[in-house]
Tab-separated table of C-alpha atoms and ligand atoms in Angstrom:
chain	number	residue	atom	x	y	z
P	24	MET	CA	9.751	-32.140	-0.730
P	25	SER	CA	7.258	-28.916	0.633
P	26	SER	CA	4.469	-29.383	-0.946
P	27	ILE	CA	4.166	-25.243	-1.443
P	28	LEU	CA	7.941	-24.098	-2.833
P	29	PHE	CA	8.883	-20.460	-1.843
P	30	GLU	CA	11.498	-19.066	-3.168
P	31	ILE	CA	12.779	-15.396	-3.283
P	32	ARG	CA	14.390	-13.453	-6.875
P	33	ASP	CA	14.974	-10.084	-8.207
P	34	GLN	CA	12.577	-8.672	-5.393
P	35	VAL	CA	9.763	-10.959	-6.535
P	36	ALA	CA	8.496	-14.537	-4.197
P	37	PHE	CA	7.680	-17.317	-6.587
P	38	ILE	CA	4.976	-19.673	-5.208
P	39	THR	CA	5.535	-23.380	-6.583
P	40	LEU	CA	2.247	-25.715	-6.103
P	41	ASN	CA	4.530	-28.921	-6.489
P	42	ARG	CA	2.472	-32.416	-5.811
P	43	PRO	CA	2.529	-32.436	-9.831
P	44	GLU	CA	1.716	-36.507	-9.707
P	45	LYS	CA	-1.241	-35.307	-8.536
P	46	MET	CA	-2.180	-32.088	-10.879
P	47	ASN	CA	-1.113	-30.050	-8.083
P	48	ALA	CA	-4.644	-30.761	-6.125
P	49	PHE	CA	-4.318	-29.477	-3.149
P	50	THR	CA	-4.160	-30.567	0.425
P	51	ARG	CA	-5.271	-30.009	3.958
P	52	GLU	CA	-1.285	-28.997	4.571
P	53	MET	CA	-1.058	-27.472	1.457
P	54	ALA	CA	-3.641	-25.237	1.698
P	55	LEU	CA	-2.348	-23.927	4.995
P	56	LEU	CA	1.367	-23.966	4.273
P	57	LEU	CA	0.063	-21.398	0.759
P	58	GLN	CA	-2.031	-19.757	3.614
P	59	SER	CA	1.625	-18.659	5.402
P	60	ARG	CA	2.962	-18.193	2.923
P	61	LEU	CA	1.558	-15.723	1.947
P	62	ASP	CA	1.392	-14.374	4.848
P	63	GLU	CA	4.494	-13.812	4.681
P	64	CYS	CA	5.225	-12.010	1.284
P	65	ALA	CA	3.022	-9.208	2.592
P	66	SER	CA	4.751	-8.616	6.142
P	67	LEU	CA	8.594	-8.878	3.513
P	68	HIS	CA	9.642	-5.477	3.216
P	69	GLU	CA	12.050	-7.285	0.289
P	70	VAL	CA	9.059	-8.940	-1.571
P	71	ARG	CA	7.113	-6.130	-4.081
P	72	ALA	CA	5.173	-8.750	-6.006
P	73	VAL	CA	4.234	-11.944	-6.068
P	74	CYS	CA	3.787	-15.459	-8.788
P	75	LEU	CA	1.514	-18.298	-8.008
P	76	THR	CA	2.541	-21.336	-10.842
P	77	GLY	CA	2.196	-25.527	-10.730
P	78	ALA	CA	4.886	-27.748	-10.710
P	79	GLY	CA	4.331	-29.591	-13.421
P	80	ARG	CA	1.597	-29.896	-16.105
P	81	ALA	CA	-0.893	-28.227	-14.104
P	82	PHE	CA	-1.390	-25.508	-12.233
P	83	SER	CA	-3.872	-27.158	-9.930
P	84	ALA	CA	-6.452	-29.813	-10.024
P	85	GLY	CA	-7.905	-27.421	-6.928
P	86	GLN	CA	-9.058	-30.235	-3.640
P	87	ASP	CA	-7.186	-33.640	-3.357
P	88	LEU	CA	-10.870	-35.675	-3.394
P	89	SER	CA	-9.179	-38.783	-2.093
P	90	GLU	CA	-8.857	-36.094	1.045
P	91	VAL	CA	-12.849	-35.702	0.739
P	92	VAL	CA	-13.705	-39.236	0.679
P	93	ASP	CA	-11.540	-40.078	3.912
P	94	PRO	CA	-14.674	-40.424	6.420
P	95	GLU	CA	-12.749	-38.267	9.422
P	96	GLY	CA	-11.772	-36.055	7.260
P	97	PRO	CA	-13.835	-32.087	7.800
P	98	GLY	CA	-16.874	-31.353	6.436
P	99	MET	CA	-17.078	-29.360	3.112
P	100	GLU	CA	-18.084	-26.049	5.615
P	101	LYS	CA	-14.238	-26.796	7.165
P	102	ILE	CA	-12.634	-27.326	4.548
P	103	LEU	CA	-14.068	-23.739	2.718
P	104	SER	CA	-13.444	-22.328	5.583
P	105	GLU	CA	-10.815	-23.294	6.638
P	106	ARG	CA	-7.972	-23.971	3.903
P	107	TYR	CA	-9.231	-21.608	0.412
P	108	ASN	CA	-11.565	-18.785	1.811
P	109	PRO	CA	-8.097	-17.782	3.335
P	110	ILE	CA	-6.420	-18.218	0.524
P	111	ILE	CA	-8.822	-15.578	-2.192
P	112	THR	CA	-9.130	-13.053	0.674
P	113	ARG	CA	-5.098	-13.136	1.544
P	114	ILE	CA	-4.671	-12.976	-2.306
P	115	ARG	CA	-6.682	-10.216	-2.316
P	116	ASN	CA	-5.820	-7.579	0.327
P	117	LEU	CA	-2.138	-8.803	0.378
P	118	PRO	CA	-0.988	-5.370	-1.060
P	119	LYS	CA	1.554	-5.958	-3.351
P	120	PRO	CA	0.427	-7.674	-7.405
P	121	VAL	CA	-0.095	-11.590	-7.217
P	122	VAL	CA	0.126	-13.442	-10.964
P	123	ALA	CA	-1.233	-15.987	-11.675
P	124	SER	CA	1.523	-17.971	-13.743
P	125	VAL	CA	-1.337	-19.849	-14.300
P	126	ASN	CA	1.070	-23.283	-16.654
P	127	GLY	CA	-1.183	-26.307	-17.517
P	128	VAL	CA	-4.756	-26.881	-16.027
P	129	ALA	CA	-6.565	-25.305	-13.220
P	130	ALA	CA	-9.446	-27.243	-12.430
P	131	GLY	CA	-12.405	-26.359	-9.263
P	132	ALA	CA	-10.669	-24.627	-6.069
P	133	GLY	CA	-7.749	-24.579	-8.498
P	134	ALA	CA	-9.017	-22.322	-11.239
P	135	ASN	CA	-10.994	-19.659	-8.656
P	136	ILE	CA	-7.363	-18.693	-7.201
P	137	ALA	CA	-5.517	-17.919	-10.117
P	138	LEU	CA	-9.047	-16.264	-10.897
P	139	CYS	CA	-8.362	-14.887	-8.120
P	140	CYS	CA	-5.265	-12.924	-8.539
P	141	ASP	CA	-4.156	-9.251	-9.713
P	142	ILE	CA	-3.291	-10.673	-13.188
P	143	VAL	CA	-3.185	-14.194	-14.898
P	144	VAL	CA	-1.277	-15.117	-17.304
P	145	ALA	CA	-1.181	-18.793	-19.259
P	146	ALA	CA	0.761	-20.754	-21.058
P	147	ARG	CA	-1.159	-21.669	-24.516
P	148	SER	CA	-1.400	-25.481	-23.027
P	149	ALA	CA	-3.246	-24.470	-20.103
P	150	SER	CA	-6.687	-24.353	-19.608
P	151	PHE	CA	-9.453	-23.327	-17.069
P	152	ILE	CA	-12.035	-26.021	-15.783
P	153	GLN	CA	-14.869	-24.975	-13.309
P	154	ALA	CA	-15.430	-28.829	-12.271
P	155	PHE	CA	-17.084	-28.306	-9.607
P	156	SER	CA	-21.028	-29.711	-11.557
P	157	LYS	CA	-19.150	-32.232	-13.165
P	158	ILE	CA	-19.100	-34.299	-9.121
P	159	GLY	CA	-22.288	-32.720	-7.767
P	160	LEU	CA	-20.923	-29.223	-6.043
P	161	ILE	CA	-20.901	-25.695	-6.697
P	162	PRO	CA	-17.732	-22.932	-7.873
P	163	ASP	CA	-16.508	-21.957	-4.745
P	164	SER	CA	-12.841	-20.292	-3.690
P	165	GLY	CA	-14.796	-16.930	-5.014
P	166	GLY	CA	-16.397	-19.032	-8.569
P	167	THR	CA	-19.980	-17.365	-8.638
P	168	TRP	CA	-18.268	-13.738	-7.305
P	169	TRP	CA	-15.536	-13.836	-10.447
P	170	LEU	CA	-16.840	-15.738	-13.379
P	171	PRO	CA	-20.278	-13.194	-13.826
P	172	ARG	CA	-17.214	-9.957	-13.637
P	173	LEU	CA	-15.341	-10.999	-15.526
P	174	VAL	CA	-16.956	-12.721	-18.777
P	175	GLY	CA	-20.344	-11.381	-17.839
P	176	TRP	CA	-23.730	-13.296	-16.434
P	177	GLN	CA	-24.300	-15.753	-19.847
P	178	LYS	CA	-20.462	-16.855	-20.742
P	179	ALA	CA	-20.902	-17.759	-16.514
P	180	ALA	CA	-23.780	-19.165	-16.283
P	181	GLY	CA	-22.115	-22.082	-19.298
P	182	ILE	CA	-18.450	-22.315	-17.885
P	183	ALA	CA	-20.092	-22.358	-14.127
P	184	LEU	CA	-23.636	-24.713	-14.775
P	185	LEU	CA	-21.375	-27.130	-17.606
P	186	GLY	CA	-18.101	-27.777	-16.553
P	187	ASP	CA	-16.449	-26.727	-19.498
P	188	LYS	CA	-12.342	-27.156	-20.070
P	189	ILE	CA	-12.317	-23.398	-21.137
P	190	ALA	CA	-8.967	-23.578	-23.461
P	191	ALA	CA	-6.159	-20.148	-22.330
P	192	GLU	CA	-6.367	-18.631	-26.002
P	193	ASN	CA	-10.589	-18.176	-25.342
P	194	ALA	CA	-10.190	-17.367	-21.669
P	195	GLU	CA	-8.349	-14.556	-23.363
P	196	LYS	CA	-10.408	-14.009	-25.429
P	197	MET	CA	-13.508	-13.605	-23.262
P	198	GLY	CA	-12.188	-10.982	-20.490
P	199	MET	CA	-11.268	-13.853	-18.119
P	200	ILE	CA	-7.472	-13.504	-17.859
P	201	TYR	CA	-4.573	-10.735	-19.341
P	202	ALA	CA	-2.810	-12.543	-21.681
P	203	VAL	CA	-1.394	-16.266	-23.344
P	204	TYR	CA	2.509	-16.621	-24.359
P	205	SER	CA	2.780	-19.679	-26.298
P	206	ASP	CA	4.518	-22.431	-24.500
P	207	GLN	CA	8.242	-22.383	-25.447
P	208	ASP	CA	7.481	-18.292	-24.239
P	209	PHE	CA	5.354	-18.350	-20.900
P	210	PRO	CA	8.379	-19.287	-18.414
P	211	GLU	CA	10.705	-16.170	-19.413
P	212	ALA	CA	7.810	-13.889	-20.146
P	213	SER	CA	5.386	-14.137	-17.138
P	214	ARG	CA	9.431	-14.002	-15.034
P	215	ALA	CA	9.481	-11.151	-16.393
P	216	LEU	CA	6.127	-9.804	-15.678
P	217	ALA	CA	6.084	-10.501	-12.397
P	218	ALA	CA	9.849	-8.774	-12.315
P	219	THR	CA	8.757	-4.974	-13.729
P	220	LEU	CA	5.836	-5.325	-11.594
P	221	ALA	CA	8.238	-5.438	-8.589
P	222	GLN	CA	10.384	-2.528	-9.418
P	223	MET	CA	7.298	-0.154	-9.710
P	224	PRO	CA	5.927	1.735	-7.379
P	225	THR	CA	4.494	-0.143	-4.859
P	226	ARG	CA	2.210	1.686	-2.581
P	227	ALA	CA	0.645	3.011	-5.288
P	228	LEU	CA	0.344	-0.916	-6.598
P	229	ALA	CA	-1.437	-1.779	-3.028
P	230	LEU	CA	-3.464	0.911	-3.871
P	231	THR	CA	-4.480	0.612	-6.890
P	232	LYS	CA	-5.333	-3.533	-6.042
P	233	HIS	CA	-7.864	-1.614	-3.030
P	234	ALA	CA	-9.164	0.196	-5.036
P	235	LEU	CA	-10.039	-1.747	-7.552
P	236	ASN	CA	-11.237	-4.445	-4.651
P	237	TYR	CA	-14.026	-2.242	-3.831
P	238	SER	CA	-15.235	-0.923	-7.393
P	239	ALA	CA	-17.146	-4.321	-7.424
P	240	THR	CA	-19.676	-3.137	-4.777
P	241	ASN	CA	-19.254	0.502	-4.968
P	242	THR	CA	-21.310	3.344	-5.852
P	243	LEU	CA	-19.437	6.047	-8.326
P	244	GLU	CA	-20.065	8.443	-5.620
P	245	ALA	CA	-18.133	6.558	-2.689
P	246	GLN	CA	-15.182	4.784	-5.233
P	247	LEU	CA	-14.777	8.648	-6.538
P	248	LEU	CA	-14.642	9.473	-2.368
P	249	LEU	CA	-12.173	5.790	-2.620
P	250	GLU	CA	-10.011	7.258	-4.941
P	251	ASP	CA	-9.142	10.808	-2.833
P	252	GLU	CA	-9.082	9.568	-0.111
P	253	LEU	CA	-6.038	7.100	-1.687
P	254	GLN	CA	-4.383	9.404	-4.172
P	255	GLN	CA	-3.593	11.320	-1.270
P	256	GLN	CA	-1.785	8.725	0.363
P	257	ALA	CA	-0.341	7.690	-2.627
P	258	ALA	CA	0.936	11.307	-3.555
P	259	GLN	CA	2.696	11.103	0.150
P	260	THR	CA	4.952	8.427	-1.161
P	261	LYS	CA	8.151	8.057	-1.949
P	262	ASP	CA	8.078	7.148	-5.232
P	263	TYR	CA	5.432	9.878	-6.694
P	264	ALA	CA	8.093	12.312	-5.675
P	265	GLU	CA	10.920	10.297	-7.673
P	266	GLY	CA	8.134	9.415	-10.531
P	267	VAL	CA	7.660	13.039	-10.952
P	268	ASP	CA	11.322	14.138	-10.735
P	269	ALA	CA	12.656	10.900	-13.085
P	270	PHE	CA	10.183	12.421	-15.411
P	271	LEU	CA	10.949	16.181	-15.321
P	272	ASN	CA	14.460	15.293	-15.749
P	273	LYS	CA	13.413	12.885	-18.787
P	274	ARG	CA	15.243	9.268	-16.843
P	275	ALA	CA	13.538	6.339	-16.221
P	276	PRO	CA	12.329	6.503	-12.338
P	277	ARG	CA	14.023	4.379	-9.492
P	278	PHE	CA	10.844	3.153	-7.272
P	279	LYS	CA	11.966	1.173	-4.333
P	280	GLY	CA	8.215	0.695	-2.805
P	281	GLU	CA	8.266	3.999	-0.245
U	301	T3D	O1	-15.787	-30.553	-0.328
U	301	T3D	C1	-14.871	-29.905	-1.203
U	301	T3D	O2	-14.358	-31.359	-1.607
U	301	T3D	C2	-15.576	-28.612	-1.138
U	301	T3D	C3	-13.907	-27.675	-1.653
U	301	T3D	C4	-13.782	-28.044	-3.170
U	301	T3D	C5	-12.926	-27.103	-4.010
U	301	T3D	C6	-12.767	-28.093	-5.404
U	301	T3D	O3	-11.483	-27.957	-5.573
U	301	T3D	S1	-13.888	-29.161	-6.107
U	301	T3D	C7	-12.944	-29.851	-7.081
U	301	T3D	C8	-12.273	-30.810	-7.739
U	301	T3D	N1	-10.718	-30.723	-8.905
U	301	T3D	C9	-12.021	-32.118	-9.636
U	301	T3D	O4	-13.014	-32.379	-9.788
U	301	T3D	C10	-10.537	-31.347	-10.979
U	301	T3D	C11	-10.394	-33.010	-10.998
U	301	T3D	N2	-9.409	-33.543	-11.537
U	301	T3D	C12	-9.773	-33.405	-13.232
U	301	T3D	O5	-11.183	-33.271	-13.950
U	301	T3D	C13	-8.957	-34.193	-14.660
U	301	T3D	O6	-7.424	-34.727	-13.574
U	301	T3D	C14	-7.522	-32.802	-15.054
U	301	T3D	C15	-8.904	-31.570	-15.877
U	301	T3D	C16	-7.968	-31.372	-13.592
U	301	T3D	C17	-6.855	-33.504	-15.344
U	301	T3D	O7	-6.767	-34.373	-16.615
U	301	T3D	P1	-5.584	-35.575	-16.693
U	301	T3D	O8	-6.290	-36.196	-17.467
U	301	T3D	O9	-4.970	-34.334	-18.002
U	301	T3D	O10	-4.998	-35.894	-15.537
U	301	T3D	P2	-5.373	-37.371	-14.916
U	301	T3D	O11	-5.151	-38.267	-15.121
U	301	T3D	O12	-7.020	-36.951	-14.511
U	301	T3D	O13	-4.657	-36.583	-13.265
U	301	T3D	C18	-3.069	-37.343	-12.957
U	301	T3D	C19	-2.891	-37.681	-11.400
U	301	T3D	O14	-3.878	-36.696	-10.759
U	301	T3D	C20	-4.096	-38.983	-11.109
U	301	T3D	O15	-3.711	-39.342	-10.253
U	301	T3D	P3	-3.028	-41.041	-10.455
U	301	T3D	O16	-4.406	-42.092	-11.214
U	301	T3D	O17	-2.231	-40.425	-11.691
U	301	T3D	O18	-2.468	-41.577	-9.189
U	301	T3D	C21	-5.597	-38.015	-10.743
U	301	T3D	O19	-5.992	-39.444	-9.889
U	301	T3D	C22	-5.294	-37.279	-10.356
U	301	T3D	N3	-6.305	-36.159	-9.206
U	301	T3D	C23	-6.262	-35.258	-10.544
U	301	T3D	N4	-6.888	-34.492	-9.947
U	301	T3D	C24	-7.050	-34.479	-8.832
U	301	T3D	C25	-6.531	-35.362	-7.872
U	301	T3D	N5	-6.660	-36.190	-7.302
U	301	T3D	C26	-7.537	-36.415	-6.452
U	301	T3D	N6	-7.972	-35.143	-6.081
U	301	T3D	C27	-8.162	-34.148	-7.822
U	301	T3D	N7	-8.284	-33.012	-7.450
């Protein structure tokens, strides 16, 4: 059985991290396979949204620590540059919305892969752990970038330094994630969220994502210019014409992602 499951349904690509007996901890092979599945999602026209989740009781426990003690294994620099940094940049640059459907504990790089997704939803029993300080590392995979932006400096510092387990409900209250569903509702609710995104104007969503990516570092003036440029691109899409026509004719729009 592959460590990454991949299935396309209703124009949503479901990517499942699949080493449940090891809490979906990432091996090298698994990290590289996730990268190539994300590339497929970017290139396949039939994929209009992505839903990333984990098999079993974890989303992911991050790097498989049994690999890092292997004297023949790659050094730390290689681990981040070869495995995790390309996953984060692929998700951020993917011109389609990516939902992190956090079914259970998300720790270490597993937590930060979830946090870099466009919309993060979680089951009530899920949790987030910046486990790095417990083993003498610093938060990587974008953790030090996302946390202060999502929850503010004080909470980010506490979460990163202490490495405490943050329950999904607390993560939602502090703005780390978008929504929490009961464990019972979670599978259908997160699937429906991804399916809704897949029926929306895909190119406008991609341009929105692009604008949000730049908002963290742009000045207001630069961001206004960028919005102007991207809005002109959005206005040329068939989906924009469809959206306006549907509104004026009081009917539901049928977006095609074009
Ligand atoms: O060089 C570098 O490392 C750079 C890269 C860094 C990126 C990172 O992600 S560093 C952070 C790595 N992750 C962690 O430190 C988290 C370690 N795991 C845990 O803290 C706990 O397992 C959890 C809180 C995630 C879950 O706890 P619990 O009690 O529900 O489950 P468990 O019993 O600890 O784990 C179940 C099995 O999964 C167990 O295996 P076993 O004994 O049944 O054969 C456990 O060893 C295994 N497992 C869990 N996490 C990892 C792991 N095996 C390898 N690597 C793991 N990260």
